[in-house]
CSV table of C-alpha atoms and ligand atoms in Angstrom, one decimal:
chain,number,residue,atom,x,y,z
A,1,MET,CA,11.1,-21.6,-29.6
A,2,ASP,CA,12.4,-23.7,-26.5
A,3,PRO,CA,10.1,-23.2,-23.4
A,4,ASP,CA,12.1,-21.4,-20.9
A,5,ALA,CA,13.1,-18.8,-24.5
A,6,SER,CA,9.1,-18.5,-25.0
A,7,ASP,CA,8.4,-18.0,-21.0
A,8,GLU,CA,11.1,-15.1,-21.0
A,9,MET,CA,9.4,-13.8,-24.2
A,10,THR,CA,6.2,-14.1,-22.7
A,11,ASP,CA,7.1,-11.9,-19.7
A,12,HIS,CA,8.9,-9.4,-22.0
A,13,LEU,CA,5.6,-9.1,-24.1
A,14,VAL,CA,3.3,-8.6,-21.0
A,15,ASP,CA,5.9,-5.9,-19.3
A,16,PHE,CA,5.9,-4.0,-22.2
A,17,PHE,CA,1.7,-4.1,-22.5
A,18,ASP,CA,1.7,-3.3,-18.5
A,19,GLN,CA,4.0,0.1,-19.4
A,20,ILE,CA,2.1,0.9,-22.5
A,21,ALA,CA,-1.2,0.0,-21.3
A,22,SER,CA,-2.3,3.8,-20.0
A,23,ALA,CA,-1.1,5.6,-23.1
A,24,TYR,CA,-2.7,2.4,-25.4
A,25,ASP,CA,-6.0,4.2,-26.5
A,26,ASP,CA,-4.4,7.1,-27.7
A,27,TRP,CA,-1.1,5.9,-29.6
A,28,ALA,CA,-0.8,6.9,-32.7
A,29,GLY,CA,-4.3,8.9,-32.8
A,30,GLY,CA,-6.6,6.0,-32.2
A,31,GLN,CA,-5.4,3.6,-34.5
A,32,HIS,CA,-5.8,0.6,-32.6
A,33,GLY,CA,-9.5,2.2,-32.2
A,34,ARG,CA,-10.3,2.3,-35.9
A,35,VAL,CA,-8.4,-1.0,-35.9
A,36,ALA,CA,-11.0,-2.3,-33.6
A,37,ALA,CA,-14.2,-0.7,-35.1
A,38,ARG,CA,-13.3,-2.3,-38.5
A,39,LEU,CA,-13.1,-5.5,-37.0
A,40,VAL,CA,-16.1,-5.9,-35.1
A,41,GLU,CA,-18.1,-4.4,-37.8
A,42,LEU,CA,-16.9,-7.5,-40.4
A,43,ALA,CA,-17.3,-9.8,-37.4
A,44,ALA,CA,-21.3,-8.6,-37.7
A,45,PRO,CA,-21.7,-9.6,-34.2
A,46,LYS,CA,-25.9,-10.7,-33.0
A,47,ARG,CA,-28.2,-9.9,-30.6
A,48,GLY,CA,-27.6,-12.8,-27.9
A,49,GLU,CA,-24.4,-14.2,-29.1
A,50,HIS,CA,-22.0,-15.4,-26.6
A,51,ALA,CA,-18.3,-13.7,-27.8
A,52,LEU,CA,-14.6,-14.3,-26.4
A,53,ASP,CA,-12.0,-11.7,-27.1
A,54,VAL,CA,-8.5,-13.2,-27.1
A,55,GLY,CA,-6.0,-11.1,-26.2
A,56,THR,CA,-8.6,-8.4,-25.4
A,57,GLY,CA,-6.0,-5.6,-24.0
A,58,THR,CA,-7.8,-2.3,-22.8
A,59,GLY,CA,-11.1,-3.7,-24.3
A,60,LEU,CA,-11.6,-1.8,-27.3
A,61,VAL,CA,-12.6,-4.8,-29.4
A,62,ALA,CA,-14.6,-6.5,-26.8
A,63,HIS,CA,-16.5,-3.2,-25.6
A,64,LEU,CA,-17.9,-2.7,-29.4
A,65,VAL,CA,-19.2,-6.5,-29.4
A,66,ALA,CA,-20.6,-6.0,-26.0
A,67,THR,CA,-23.0,-3.6,-27.1
A,68,LYS,CA,-23.7,-5.7,-30.6
A,69,VAL,CA,-24.8,-8.9,-28.3
A,70,MET,CA,-26.4,-7.4,-25.2
A,71,PRO,CA,-28.1,-9.4,-23.7
A,72,GLY,CA,-25.6,-11.7,-24.9
A,73,THR,CA,-22.2,-11.6,-23.4
A,74,VAL,CA,-18.7,-11.1,-23.9
A,75,ILE,CA,-15.3,-12.2,-22.4
A,76,GLY,CA,-11.8,-10.8,-23.3
A,77,ILE,CA,-9.2,-12.5,-22.1
A,78,ASP,CA,-5.4,-11.2,-21.7
A,79,LEU,CA,-2.1,-12.0,-19.2
A,80,SER,CA,-1.7,-8.0,-19.1
A,81,ASP,CA,-3.2,-6.8,-15.8
A,82,ARG,CA,-2.9,-3.1,-16.8
A,83,MET,CA,-4.5,-3.5,-19.5
A,84,LEU,CA,-7.1,-5.5,-18.2
A,85,SER,CA,-7.6,-2.6,-15.4
A,86,ILE,CA,-8.2,-0.1,-18.2
A,87,ALA,CA,-10.7,-2.7,-20.0
A,88,ARG,CA,-12.6,-2.9,-16.4
A,89,GLU,CA,-12.8,0.8,-16.1
A,90,LYS,CA,-14.8,1.2,-19.1
A,91,LYS,CA,-18.0,-0.5,-17.9
A,92,SER,CA,-20.7,-2.7,-19.8
A,93,LYS,CA,-23.0,-4.7,-18.0
A,94,ASN,CA,-22.1,-7.8,-20.1
A,95,ILE,CA,-18.6,-7.5,-19.8
A,96,GLN,CA,-16.3,-10.3,-18.3
A,97,PHE,CA,-12.4,-9.4,-18.6
A,98,VAL,CA,-10.6,-11.9,-16.7
A,99,GLY,CA,-6.5,-12.9,-16.7
A,100,MET,CA,-6.0,-15.7,-19.1
A,101,ALA,CA,-4.0,-17.3,-21.5
A,102,ALA,CA,-4.9,-17.7,-25.5
A,103,GLU,CA,-3.4,-21.4,-25.5
A,104,ARG,CA,-4.8,-22.9,-22.8
A,105,LEU,CA,-8.7,-20.8,-22.3
A,106,VAL,CA,-10.5,-22.8,-19.2
A,107,PHE,CA,-13.9,-22.4,-21.5
A,108,ARG,CA,-15.8,-26.1,-22.3
A,109,PRO,CA,-15.8,-27.1,-26.2
A,110,GLU,CA,-18.3,-25.5,-28.2
A,111,THR,CA,-19.3,-22.2,-25.6
A,112,PHE,CA,-18.9,-19.1,-28.1
A,113,ASP,CA,-20.8,-17.6,-31.1
A,114,LEU,CA,-17.9,-15.5,-31.6
A,115,VAL,CA,-14.0,-15.6,-31.2
A,116,THR,CA,-12.2,-12.3,-31.8
A,117,MET,CA,-8.3,-11.7,-31.7
A,118,GLY,CA,-7.3,-8.2,-32.1
A,119,GLU,CA,-4.0,-7.2,-33.4
A,120,ALA,CA,-3.2,-10.2,-30.9
A,121,LEU,CA,-2.2,-13.4,-32.8
A,122,ALA,CA,1.3,-12.1,-33.8
A,123,TYR,CA,2.1,-11.8,-29.9
A,124,LEU,CA,0.9,-15.2,-28.8
A,125,SER,CA,3.5,-17.5,-27.5
A,126,ASP,CA,2.0,-19.9,-29.6
A,127,PRO,CA,-0.3,-18.9,-32.2
A,128,THR,CA,-1.3,-22.4,-33.2
A,129,ASP,CA,-2.5,-23.5,-30.2
A,130,ALA,CA,-4.2,-20.4,-29.8
A,131,LEU,CA,-6.1,-21.0,-32.9
A,132,ALA,CA,-7.0,-24.7,-31.8
A,133,GLU,CA,-8.6,-23.4,-28.7
A,134,ALA,CA,-10.4,-21.0,-30.4
A,135,HIS,CA,-11.7,-23.8,-32.7
A,136,ARG,CA,-12.5,-25.5,-29.5
A,137,VAL,CA,-14.6,-23.3,-27.8
A,138,LEU,CA,-16.7,-22.2,-30.6
A,139,ARG,CA,-19.4,-24.2,-31.5
A,140,PRO,CA,-19.5,-25.2,-35.5
A,141,GLY,CA,-20.1,-22.9,-37.6
A,142,GLY,CA,-19.7,-20.2,-35.3
A,143,ARG,CA,-17.5,-17.2,-35.9
A,144,LEU,CA,-13.4,-16.1,-35.4
A,145,ALA,CA,-12.4,-12.4,-36.5
A,146,VAL,CA,-8.9,-11.4,-36.6
A,147,SER,CA,-6.8,-8.7,-37.3
A,148,CYS,CA,-2.9,-8.6,-37.9
A,149,GLN,CA,-0.3,-6.5,-38.8
A,150,ARG,CA,0.9,-6.9,-42.7
A,151,ARG,CA,4.3,-5.8,-42.1
A,152,SER,CA,5.3,-5.9,-45.5
A,153,LEU,CA,3.6,-2.7,-46.5
A,154,SER,CA,5.4,-0.5,-44.1
A,155,THR,CA,7.6,2.4,-45.5
A,156,ARG,CA,11.1,2.5,-46.9
A,157,ALA,CA,11.6,4.8,-43.6
A,158,GLN,CA,10.1,2.2,-41.1
A,159,ASP,CA,12.3,-0.4,-42.7
A,160,LEU,CA,15.2,1.7,-42.2
A,161,PHE,CA,14.5,2.6,-38.9
A,162,PHE,CA,13.4,-1.0,-37.7
A,163,GLN,CA,16.6,-2.6,-39.7
A,164,GLY,CA,18.9,-0.1,-37.2
A,165,LEU,CA,17.3,-1.5,-34.1
A,166,ALA,CA,19.4,-4.6,-33.6
A,167,PRO,CA,22.7,-2.6,-34.1
A,168,LEU,CA,21.3,-0.1,-31.8
A,169,ALA,CA,20.8,-2.7,-29.1
A,170,ARG,CA,24.0,-4.4,-29.6
A,171,ARG,CA,25.5,-1.2,-29.2
A,172,HIS,CA,24.1,-0.4,-26.0
A,173,TYR,CA,25.0,-3.9,-24.9
A,174,LEU,CA,21.2,-5.4,-24.7
A,175,SER,CA,20.2,-8.2,-25.4
A,176,LEU,CA,16.2,-8.3,-25.7
A,177,PRO,CA,14.1,-11.5,-26.5
A,178,ARG,CA,12.7,-11.5,-30.2
A,179,TYR,CA,10.5,-13.8,-31.7
A,180,SER,CA,11.1,-15.6,-35.3
A,181,SER,CA,11.4,-13.6,-38.5
A,182,GLU,CA,8.6,-15.5,-39.6
A,183,ARG,CA,6.3,-14.3,-36.6
A,184,ALA,CA,6.5,-10.9,-39.2
A,185,ARG,CA,4.6,-12.7,-42.0
A,186,LEU,CA,1.7,-13.6,-39.8
A,187,GLY,CA,-0.3,-10.4,-41.6
A,188,GLU,CA,0.2,-11.4,-44.9
A,189,PRO,CA,-2.8,-12.2,-46.9
A,190,ASP,CA,-1.0,-15.7,-48.5
A,191,VAL,CA,-0.2,-16.9,-44.8
A,192,LEU,CA,-3.1,-15.7,-42.5
A,193,PRO,CA,-5.8,-17.8,-44.2
A,194,GLN,CA,-3.4,-20.6,-44.4
A,195,LEU,CA,-2.8,-21.0,-40.8
A,196,LEU,CA,-7.1,-20.4,-40.0
A,197,GLY,CA,-7.5,-23.2,-42.8
A,198,ALA,CA,-5.3,-25.3,-41.2
A,199,ALA,CA,-6.5,-24.0,-37.4
A,200,GLY,CA,-10.3,-26.1,-38.6
A,201,PHE,CA,-11.6,-22.8,-40.2
A,202,ASP,CA,-12.9,-21.9,-43.8
A,203,VAL,CA,-12.1,-18.1,-44.2
A,204,THR,CA,-15.1,-16.4,-45.8
A,205,ARG,CA,-13.6,-12.9,-45.5
A,206,LEU,CA,-10.3,-11.6,-46.0
A,207,THR,CA,-9.6,-7.8,-46.4
A,208,GLU,CA,-6.7,-4.9,-45.8
A,209,MET,CA,-7.1,-1.8,-43.9
A,210,VAL,CA,-4.2,0.6,-44.4
A,211,THR,CA,-4.0,4.3,-43.1
A,212,GLY,CA,-0.6,6.4,-42.4
A,213,GLY,CA,0.8,9.6,-42.3
A,214,ARG,CA,4.2,11.5,-41.7
A,215,THR,CA,5.6,12.6,-38.4
A,216,GLN,CA,7.6,16.0,-38.4
A,217,ASN,CA,10.8,15.3,-36.6
A,218,ALA,CA,12.7,12.7,-35.4
A,219,ARG,CA,11.4,13.3,-31.8
A,220,GLU,CA,7.7,12.5,-32.6
A,221,TRP,CA,9.2,9.5,-34.9
A,222,THR,CA,10.9,8.0,-32.0
A,223,ASP,CA,8.0,8.7,-29.7
A,224,LEU,CA,5.4,7.1,-32.0
A,225,MET,CA,7.8,3.9,-33.0
A,226,ALA,CA,8.2,3.5,-29.4
A,227,GLY,CA,4.4,2.2,-29.0
A,228,ALA,CA,4.8,0.0,-32.4
A,229,GLY,CA,6.2,-2.9,-30.1
A,230,PRO,CA,8.0,-4.1,-27.2
A,231,LEU,CA,12.0,-3.9,-29.5
A,232,PRO,CA,11.2,-0.4,-30.4
A,233,TYR,CA,9.9,0.1,-27.0
A,234,THR,CA,12.5,-0.8,-24.5
A,235,LEU,CA,15.0,0.4,-26.6
A,236,ILE,CA,14.1,3.9,-27.0
A,237,ARG,CA,13.1,4.5,-23.3
A,238,SER,CA,15.9,2.8,-22.0
A,239,LEU,CA,18.4,5.4,-23.9
A,240,GLY,CA,19.1,8.4,-21.5
A,241,PRO,CA,19.2,12.0,-22.9
A,242,ARG,CA,22.5,12.2,-24.1
A,243,TYR,CA,22.1,8.6,-26.3
A,244,ARG,CA,18.3,9.7,-27.1
A,245,THR,CA,19.1,12.9,-28.8
A,246,GLU,CA,22.2,10.8,-30.9
A,247,LEU,CA,19.8,8.1,-32.3
A,248,GLU,CA,17.4,11.4,-33.1
A,249,ALA,CA,20.5,12.6,-35.3
A,250,GLU,CA,20.8,9.4,-37.1
A,251,VAL,CA,17.2,9.0,-37.6
A,252,GLU,CA,17.8,12.6,-39.0
A,253,SER,CA,20.1,11.5,-41.5
A,254,ALA,CA,18.7,8.1,-42.5
A,255,MET,CA,15.7,9.9,-43.1
A,256,ALA,CA,17.8,12.4,-45.4
A,257,SER,CA,19.2,9.3,-47.1
A,258,LEU,CA,16.0,8.0,-48.2
A,259,GLY,CA,16.6,11.2,-50.9
A,260,ASP,CA,13.1,11.9,-51.5
A,261,PRO,CA,12.1,14.4,-49.0
A,262,ASP,CA,8.7,13.2,-49.4
A,263,ASP,CA,9.4,9.3,-48.3
A,264,ALA,CA,11.1,11.2,-44.6
A,265,PHE,CA,9.1,10.5,-41.8
A,266,ARG,CA,6.4,8.8,-43.7
A,267,TYR,CA,4.7,5.5,-42.3
A,268,HIS,CA,1.7,3.0,-42.7
A,269,HIS,CA,-0.3,1.5,-40.2
A,270,SER,CA,-1.5,-1.9,-42.4
A,271,TYR,CA,-3.7,-4.7,-41.4
A,272,VAL,CA,-5.3,-7.6,-42.6
A,273,ILE,CA,-8.4,-8.8,-41.3
A,274,ALA,CA,-10.2,-11.9,-41.6
A,275,VAL,CA,-13.5,-13.8,-40.9
A,276,ALA,CA,-13.7,-17.5,-40.7
A,277,ARG,CA,-15.8,-19.9,-39.8
A,278,ARG,CA,-15.4,-22.9,-37.8
A,279,ARG,CA,-15.9,-26.1,-39.5
B,301,SAM,C1,-1.8,-5.2,-29.8
B,301,SAM,S1,-2.5,-5.5,-28.0
B,301,SAM,C2,-4.3,-5.9,-29.0
B,301,SAM,C3,-5.2,-5.6,-27.5
B,301,SAM,C4,-7.2,-5.5,-28.7
B,301,SAM,N1,-7.1,-6.8,-28.5
B,301,SAM,C5,-6.4,-4.5,-29.1
B,301,SAM,O1,-7.6,-4.7,-30.7
B,301,SAM,O2,-6.5,-3.5,-29.4
B,301,SAM,C6,-2.0,-7.4,-27.9
B,301,SAM,C7,-2.5,-8.3,-26.6
B,301,SAM,O3,-2.4,-9.3,-26.6
B,301,SAM,C8,-2.2,-9.6,-25.1
B,301,SAM,N2,-1.4,-11.2,-25.3
B,301,SAM,C9,0.0,-11.5,-25.1
B,301,SAM,N3,0.2,-12.6,-25.1
B,301,SAM,C10,-1.1,-13.2,-24.8
B,301,SAM,C11,-1.7,-14.6,-24.6
B,301,SAM,N4,-0.6,-15.8,-24.5
B,301,SAM,N5,-2.7,-15.0,-24.1
B,301,SAM,C12,-3.5,-13.9,-24.0
B,301,SAM,N6,-3.1,-12.6,-24.3
B,301,SAM,C13,-2.0,-12.4,-24.6
B,301,SAM,C14,-1.4,-8.8,-24.4
B,301,SAM,O4,-1.0,-8.7,-23.2
B,301,SAM,C15,-2.1,-7.4,-25.7
B,301,SAM,O5,-2.8,-6.7,-24.6
């Protein structure tokens, strides 16, 4: 991605996270909190450790780590002011939240025992640079714990819906910045360990987390999918009531086209979680 396109993408993402910040913790019945809890369980923070939470958002991971490492400390970094202000509302004495880019950490080398990245890697402007920075600030033998959405386990209903978004944007003359399709593969169990290995980490644990459900109708479906990423969010929220009704009618008929009523409106939330040790 050229630097201008990358800046545009970062602005678009930060704007998305600013806008959804107040609904983030409740999205899909608290899905992000469940992933954060599993990530922290696998990262196994220990009393007295110093941890960095990259792309901390509303601090779901950071606050859980803070209770485990007390009297150790946690620093959470993010670029979205609104996400950070929600993170700061939840009080923990041993946490600090700071506006900072994952790709340019201000910390000295070998400062932390643990770096966590909950559902952040695929959103960063440069995941490779961010992993190099995590490596630099971890002490040798320190742990990195990463969770990443695994998109290949989406349902047929999700695949159909997401395939329809680009044509929908074109029809409404909306041109939105997007990462390349390679990003969608970051959370695959054969891709993430390779990326971590190349960044100087040895993966010690790799596991998956899959949950799912069904919505009742197209309105619930579009509401849920709007929180799934900047593209569906911007598209769905920018449609006026008439086009929104049209979109819901299209979703209804797309779901009917799946043939099996059991497949209609079915979704998966799938993640890969890796814990790795810094070489
Ligand atoms: C899906 S949220 C994850 C929040 C939290 N870690 C969790 O597990 O729920 C991704 C976060 O990454 C942040 N982010 C995106 N690009 C970033 C960057 N380059 N540096 C730091 N944070 C970034 C976003 O603002 C957003 O809050």
